Every structure is written in structure tokens, then in C-alpha cells.
Coordinates of C-alpha atoms in Angstrom, one line a residue:
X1 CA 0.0 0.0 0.0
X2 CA 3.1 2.3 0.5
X3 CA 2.0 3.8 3.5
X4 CA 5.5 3.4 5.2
X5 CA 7.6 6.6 6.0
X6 CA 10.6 7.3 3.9
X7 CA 13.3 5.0 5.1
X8 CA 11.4 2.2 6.1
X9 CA 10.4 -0.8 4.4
X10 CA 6.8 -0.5 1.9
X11 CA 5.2 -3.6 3.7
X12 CA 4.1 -6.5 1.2
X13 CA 0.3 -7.0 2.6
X14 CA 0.0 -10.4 1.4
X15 CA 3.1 -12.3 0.9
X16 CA 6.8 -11.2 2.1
X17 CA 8.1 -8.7 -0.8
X18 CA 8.4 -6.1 1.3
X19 CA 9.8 -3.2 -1.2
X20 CA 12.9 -2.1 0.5
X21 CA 13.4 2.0 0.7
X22 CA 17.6 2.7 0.3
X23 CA 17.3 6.7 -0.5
X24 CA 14.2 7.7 1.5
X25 CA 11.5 8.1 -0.6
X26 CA 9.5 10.0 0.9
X27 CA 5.7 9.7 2.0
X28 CA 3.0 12.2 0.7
X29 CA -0.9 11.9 0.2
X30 CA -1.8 8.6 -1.6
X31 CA -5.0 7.9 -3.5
X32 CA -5.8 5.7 -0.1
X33 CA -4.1 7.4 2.8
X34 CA -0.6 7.8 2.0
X35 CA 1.7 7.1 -1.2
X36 CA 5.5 6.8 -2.2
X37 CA 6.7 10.1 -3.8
X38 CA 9.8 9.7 -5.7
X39 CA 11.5 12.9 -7.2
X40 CA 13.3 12.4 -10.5
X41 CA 16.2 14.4 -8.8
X42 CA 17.5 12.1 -6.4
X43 CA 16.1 9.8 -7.6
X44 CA 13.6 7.6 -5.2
X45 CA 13.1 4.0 -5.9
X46 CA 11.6 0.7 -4.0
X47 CA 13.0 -2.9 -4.6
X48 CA 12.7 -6.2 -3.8
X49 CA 15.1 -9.2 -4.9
X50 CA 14.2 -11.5 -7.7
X51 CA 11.9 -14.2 -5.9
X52 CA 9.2 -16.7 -7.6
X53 CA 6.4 -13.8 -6.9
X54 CA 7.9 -11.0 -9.1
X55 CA 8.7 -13.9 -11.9
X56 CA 6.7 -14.2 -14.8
X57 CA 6.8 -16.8 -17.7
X58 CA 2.8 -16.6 -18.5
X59 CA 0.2 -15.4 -17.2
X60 CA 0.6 -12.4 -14.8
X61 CA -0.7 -8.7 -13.9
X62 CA 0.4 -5.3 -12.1
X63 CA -1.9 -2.5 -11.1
X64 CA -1.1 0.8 -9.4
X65 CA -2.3 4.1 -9.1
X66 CA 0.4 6.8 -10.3
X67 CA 0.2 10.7 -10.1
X68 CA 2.8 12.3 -12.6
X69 CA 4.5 15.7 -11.1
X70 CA 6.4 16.2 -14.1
X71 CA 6.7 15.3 -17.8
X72 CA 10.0 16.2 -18.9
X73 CA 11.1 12.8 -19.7
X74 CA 10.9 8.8 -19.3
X75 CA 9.1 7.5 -16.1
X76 CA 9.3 4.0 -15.3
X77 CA 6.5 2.9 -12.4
X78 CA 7.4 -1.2 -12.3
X79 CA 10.3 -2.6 -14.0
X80 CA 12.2 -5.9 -14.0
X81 CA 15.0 -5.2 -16.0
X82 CA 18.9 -4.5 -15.1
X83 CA 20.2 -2.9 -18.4
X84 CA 19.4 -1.3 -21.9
X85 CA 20.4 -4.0 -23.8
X86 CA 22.0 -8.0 -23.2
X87 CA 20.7 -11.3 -23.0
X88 CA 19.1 -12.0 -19.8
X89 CA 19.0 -8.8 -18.8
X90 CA 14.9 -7.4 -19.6
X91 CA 11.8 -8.5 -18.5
X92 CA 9.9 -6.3 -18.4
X93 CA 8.5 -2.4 -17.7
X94 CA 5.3 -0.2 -17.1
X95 CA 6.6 3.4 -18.1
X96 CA 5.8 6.6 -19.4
X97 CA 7.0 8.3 -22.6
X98 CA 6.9 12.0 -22.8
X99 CA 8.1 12.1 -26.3
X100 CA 4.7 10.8 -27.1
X101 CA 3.1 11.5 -24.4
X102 CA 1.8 8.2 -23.4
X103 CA 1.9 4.9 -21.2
X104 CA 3.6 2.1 -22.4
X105 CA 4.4 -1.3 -21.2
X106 CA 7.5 -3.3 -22.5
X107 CA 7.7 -7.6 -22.1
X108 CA 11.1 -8.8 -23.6
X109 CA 12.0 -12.7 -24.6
X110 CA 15.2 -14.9 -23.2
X111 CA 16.8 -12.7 -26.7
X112 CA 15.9 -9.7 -25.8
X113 CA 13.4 -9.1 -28.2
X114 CA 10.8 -6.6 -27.7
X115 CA 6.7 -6.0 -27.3
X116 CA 5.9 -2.8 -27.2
X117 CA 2.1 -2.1 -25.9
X118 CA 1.1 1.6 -26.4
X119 CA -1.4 3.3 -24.6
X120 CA -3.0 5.2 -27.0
X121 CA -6.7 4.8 -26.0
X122 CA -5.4 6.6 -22.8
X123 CA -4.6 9.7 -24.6
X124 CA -2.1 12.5 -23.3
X125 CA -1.4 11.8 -19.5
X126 CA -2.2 15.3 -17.2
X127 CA -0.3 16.4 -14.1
X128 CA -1.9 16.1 -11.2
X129 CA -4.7 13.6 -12.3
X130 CA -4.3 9.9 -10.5
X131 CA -4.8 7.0 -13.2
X132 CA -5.2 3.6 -12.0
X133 CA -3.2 1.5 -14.4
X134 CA -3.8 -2.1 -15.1
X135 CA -1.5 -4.6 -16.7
X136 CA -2.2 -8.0 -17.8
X137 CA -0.9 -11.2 -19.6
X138 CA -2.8 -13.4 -20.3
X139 CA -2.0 -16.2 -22.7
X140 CA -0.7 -14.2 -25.9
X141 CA -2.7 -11.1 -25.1
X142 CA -1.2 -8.3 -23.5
X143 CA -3.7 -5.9 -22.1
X144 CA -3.5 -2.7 -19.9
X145 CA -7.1 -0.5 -19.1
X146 CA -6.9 2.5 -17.5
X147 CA -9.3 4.3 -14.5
X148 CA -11.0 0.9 -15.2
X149 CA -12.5 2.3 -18.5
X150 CA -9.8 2.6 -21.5
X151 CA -8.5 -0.5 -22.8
X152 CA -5.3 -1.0 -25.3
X153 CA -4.2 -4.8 -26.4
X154 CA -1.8 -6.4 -28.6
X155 CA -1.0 -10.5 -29.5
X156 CA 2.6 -11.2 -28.4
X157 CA 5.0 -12.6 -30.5
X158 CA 7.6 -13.3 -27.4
X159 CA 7.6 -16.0 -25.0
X160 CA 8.3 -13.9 -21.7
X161 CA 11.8 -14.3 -20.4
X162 CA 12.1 -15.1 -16.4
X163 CA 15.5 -13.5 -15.5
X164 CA 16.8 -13.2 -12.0
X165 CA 17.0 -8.9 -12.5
X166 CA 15.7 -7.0 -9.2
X167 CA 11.6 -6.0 -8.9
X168 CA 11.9 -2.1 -8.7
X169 CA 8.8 0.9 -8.2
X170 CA 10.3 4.2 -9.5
X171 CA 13.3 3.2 -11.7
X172 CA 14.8 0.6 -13.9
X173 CA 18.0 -0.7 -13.9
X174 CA 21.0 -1.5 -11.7
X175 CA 22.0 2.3 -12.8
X176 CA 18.8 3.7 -11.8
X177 CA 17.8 5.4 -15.1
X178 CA 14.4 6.7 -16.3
X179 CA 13.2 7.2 -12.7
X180 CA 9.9 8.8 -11.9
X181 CA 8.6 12.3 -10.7
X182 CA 5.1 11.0 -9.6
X183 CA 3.2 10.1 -6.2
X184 CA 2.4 6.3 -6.6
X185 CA 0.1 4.4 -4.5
X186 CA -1.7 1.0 -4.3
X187 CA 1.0 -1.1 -6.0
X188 CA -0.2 -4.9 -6.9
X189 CA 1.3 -7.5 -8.8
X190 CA 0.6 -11.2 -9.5
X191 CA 2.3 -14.0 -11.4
X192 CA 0.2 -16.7 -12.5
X193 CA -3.2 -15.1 -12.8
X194 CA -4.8 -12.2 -13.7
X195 CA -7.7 -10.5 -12.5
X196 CA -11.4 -10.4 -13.6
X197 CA -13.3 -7.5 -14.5
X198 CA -14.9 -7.5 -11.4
X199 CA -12.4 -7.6 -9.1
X200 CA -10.5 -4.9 -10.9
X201 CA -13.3 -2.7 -10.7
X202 CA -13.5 -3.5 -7.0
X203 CA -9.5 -2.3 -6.4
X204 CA -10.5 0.5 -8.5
X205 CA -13.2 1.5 -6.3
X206 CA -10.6 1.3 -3.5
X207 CA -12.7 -1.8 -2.3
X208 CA -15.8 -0.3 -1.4
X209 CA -19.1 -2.1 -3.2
X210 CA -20.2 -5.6 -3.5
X211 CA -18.7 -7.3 -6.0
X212 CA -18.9 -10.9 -7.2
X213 CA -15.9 -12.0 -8.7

């Protein structure tokens, strides 16, 4: 939930991930309570070690709630990747574009290969506006919808690679490069499923309703 003071462990609520916090990312006001606030100047990032939760080979998804501050240049939000280029080192990235002005989620193969799955449904992303950004895999289609409503999708052509790079919130790579200037909150990821409609729209509602899933 990222409701941990800067310097302190973001607490995994269902497993034991917890997203360790090695520059003091500070805490400011969340979409629930309180949110991680990384600053593309220092820059502020969260991480975890590879482990079987953050690895993907099929199925998966990734949700979170992200409030840009700035949109001077690349923003990663989740990444599994270690470097720009090499075998074995991408996996795979949720980011933001501000040459295009977009969202855009990245999967690489065991070659490095590329699928590239742009938001364009979304639209130019706004400062100061929270969007609730959900990823999925699921068998060969790669989706992502947006505040629950906007939907973008492409058919894969790579088989996922499962590497052994660090899960980060923030940044990417072991260099720390295209870090974010945004307030994130409400950070969820799964390997092995993916969620239905109705849950989604339940975590979207920040769990209030009754929902059958």
C-alpha cells in the first residue's frame, strides 16, 4: 500500500516482498491514505530481490495508481530489467513516454526481443490527475485499461523471459535510469493469474461495493 515513512520498508500486505526503501522516498498523500513520492532528482526508488512472486513466464498482472509531477522525460512505475540492452537482462516495464506522451508497457524474450504495448486509447497523460493503471498477460494477449474504463491490447510474439533482474517501483536498472517524478500508491502484482473485471473494478473503487468475482 506504500503507507511506510521514507526509510522504512513498503510492507508486502500479502506475501513477504516487502519493497525495501535505500534513498528515502518520501511519504506524501496517496489515493488511499498515504503514497510513495519519488523525485526524478535524487532519484527515489523501492525494490525487492528476484523471488518466484515478481517472476513471470505466463500469465501475470500489475496494477497501481500513479500521479505524474512532471513530464520532462521517461518514467518507469514497475520494471524488472537491469540494463538497456543484453541477454538476460529485460523482462519487463510499465513506463511513461513523454516524447509521445503516453503509457507504455515493455515484455522482452530470453533474446531480448521486444513487445511494445502503447497506450493510445489513454490519450495524453495530465499532471496532477491519479490514473489507475492495469496490466495483464494473459495467454498471448497483452492488455492494460486504465481508470477501469480505456483498454489498449496487442498478440505477443515473445515467449516472456524469467531472468533473476531486481523488482523495482520508481526506476529501472542496476544504474537507476528513467526514474519517476510522480506520487504512486496502491502497488499490486501477481504471477500466474490475472484478475477479472470484477475484481478490478473493485481495487479500482478502493474496495468499497459488493462485487462478485
Amino acid at each position: 500500500k506504500l503507507e511506510e515513512t521514507a526509510g522504512n520498508p513498503r510492507n508486502d500486505e500479502v506475501g513477504s516482498n516487502d519493497l525495501n526503501d535505500a534513498v528515502n522516498t518520501a511519504n506524501g498523500t496517496g489515493k488511499i491514505g498515504m503514497g510513495a513520492d519519488f523525485e526524478l532528482d535524487v532519484p527515489n526508488y523501492l525494490e525487492v530481490a528476484d523471488n518466484a512472486a515478481v517472476s513471470v513466464s505466463g500469465d501475470f498482472c500489475f496494477m497501481y495508481w500513479v500521479k505524474l509531477e512532471s513530464k520532462t522525460s521517461i518514467q518507469t512505475y514497475i520494471a524488472k530489467r537491469s540494463a538497456t540492452s543484453g541477454v538476460g537482462t529485460q523482462e519487463y516495464n510499465s513506463i511513461y513516454i513523454n516524447s509521445s506522451d503516453r503509457f507504455s508497457i515493455n515484455i522482452w524474450n530470453s533474446s531480448s526481443t521486444i513487445n511494445t504495448l502503447t497506450l493510445n486509447n489513454t490519450g495524453a497523460i495530465s499532471t496532477g490527475v491519479w490514473y489507475h493503471v492495469y496490466v495483464e498477460k494473459k495467454g498471448t494477449t497483452l492488455k492494460a485499461i486504465v481508470n477501469n474504463s480505456t483498454v489498449d491490447s496487442m498478440t505477443t510474439t515473445v515467449t516472456m523471459f524469467d531472468g533473476a533482474n531486481t523488482f523495482q517501483v520508481g526506476t529501472q536498472l542496476t544504474t537507476r535510469q528513467f526514474s519517476a517524478d510522480a506520487v504512486m500508491d496502491e502497488v499490486y502484482f501477481a504471477s500466474g493469474k490475472t484478475l477479472p473485471r470484477g475484481a478490478l473494478t473493485w481495487y479500482y473503487n478502493n474496495g468499497l461495493g459488493r462485487v462478485i468475482f
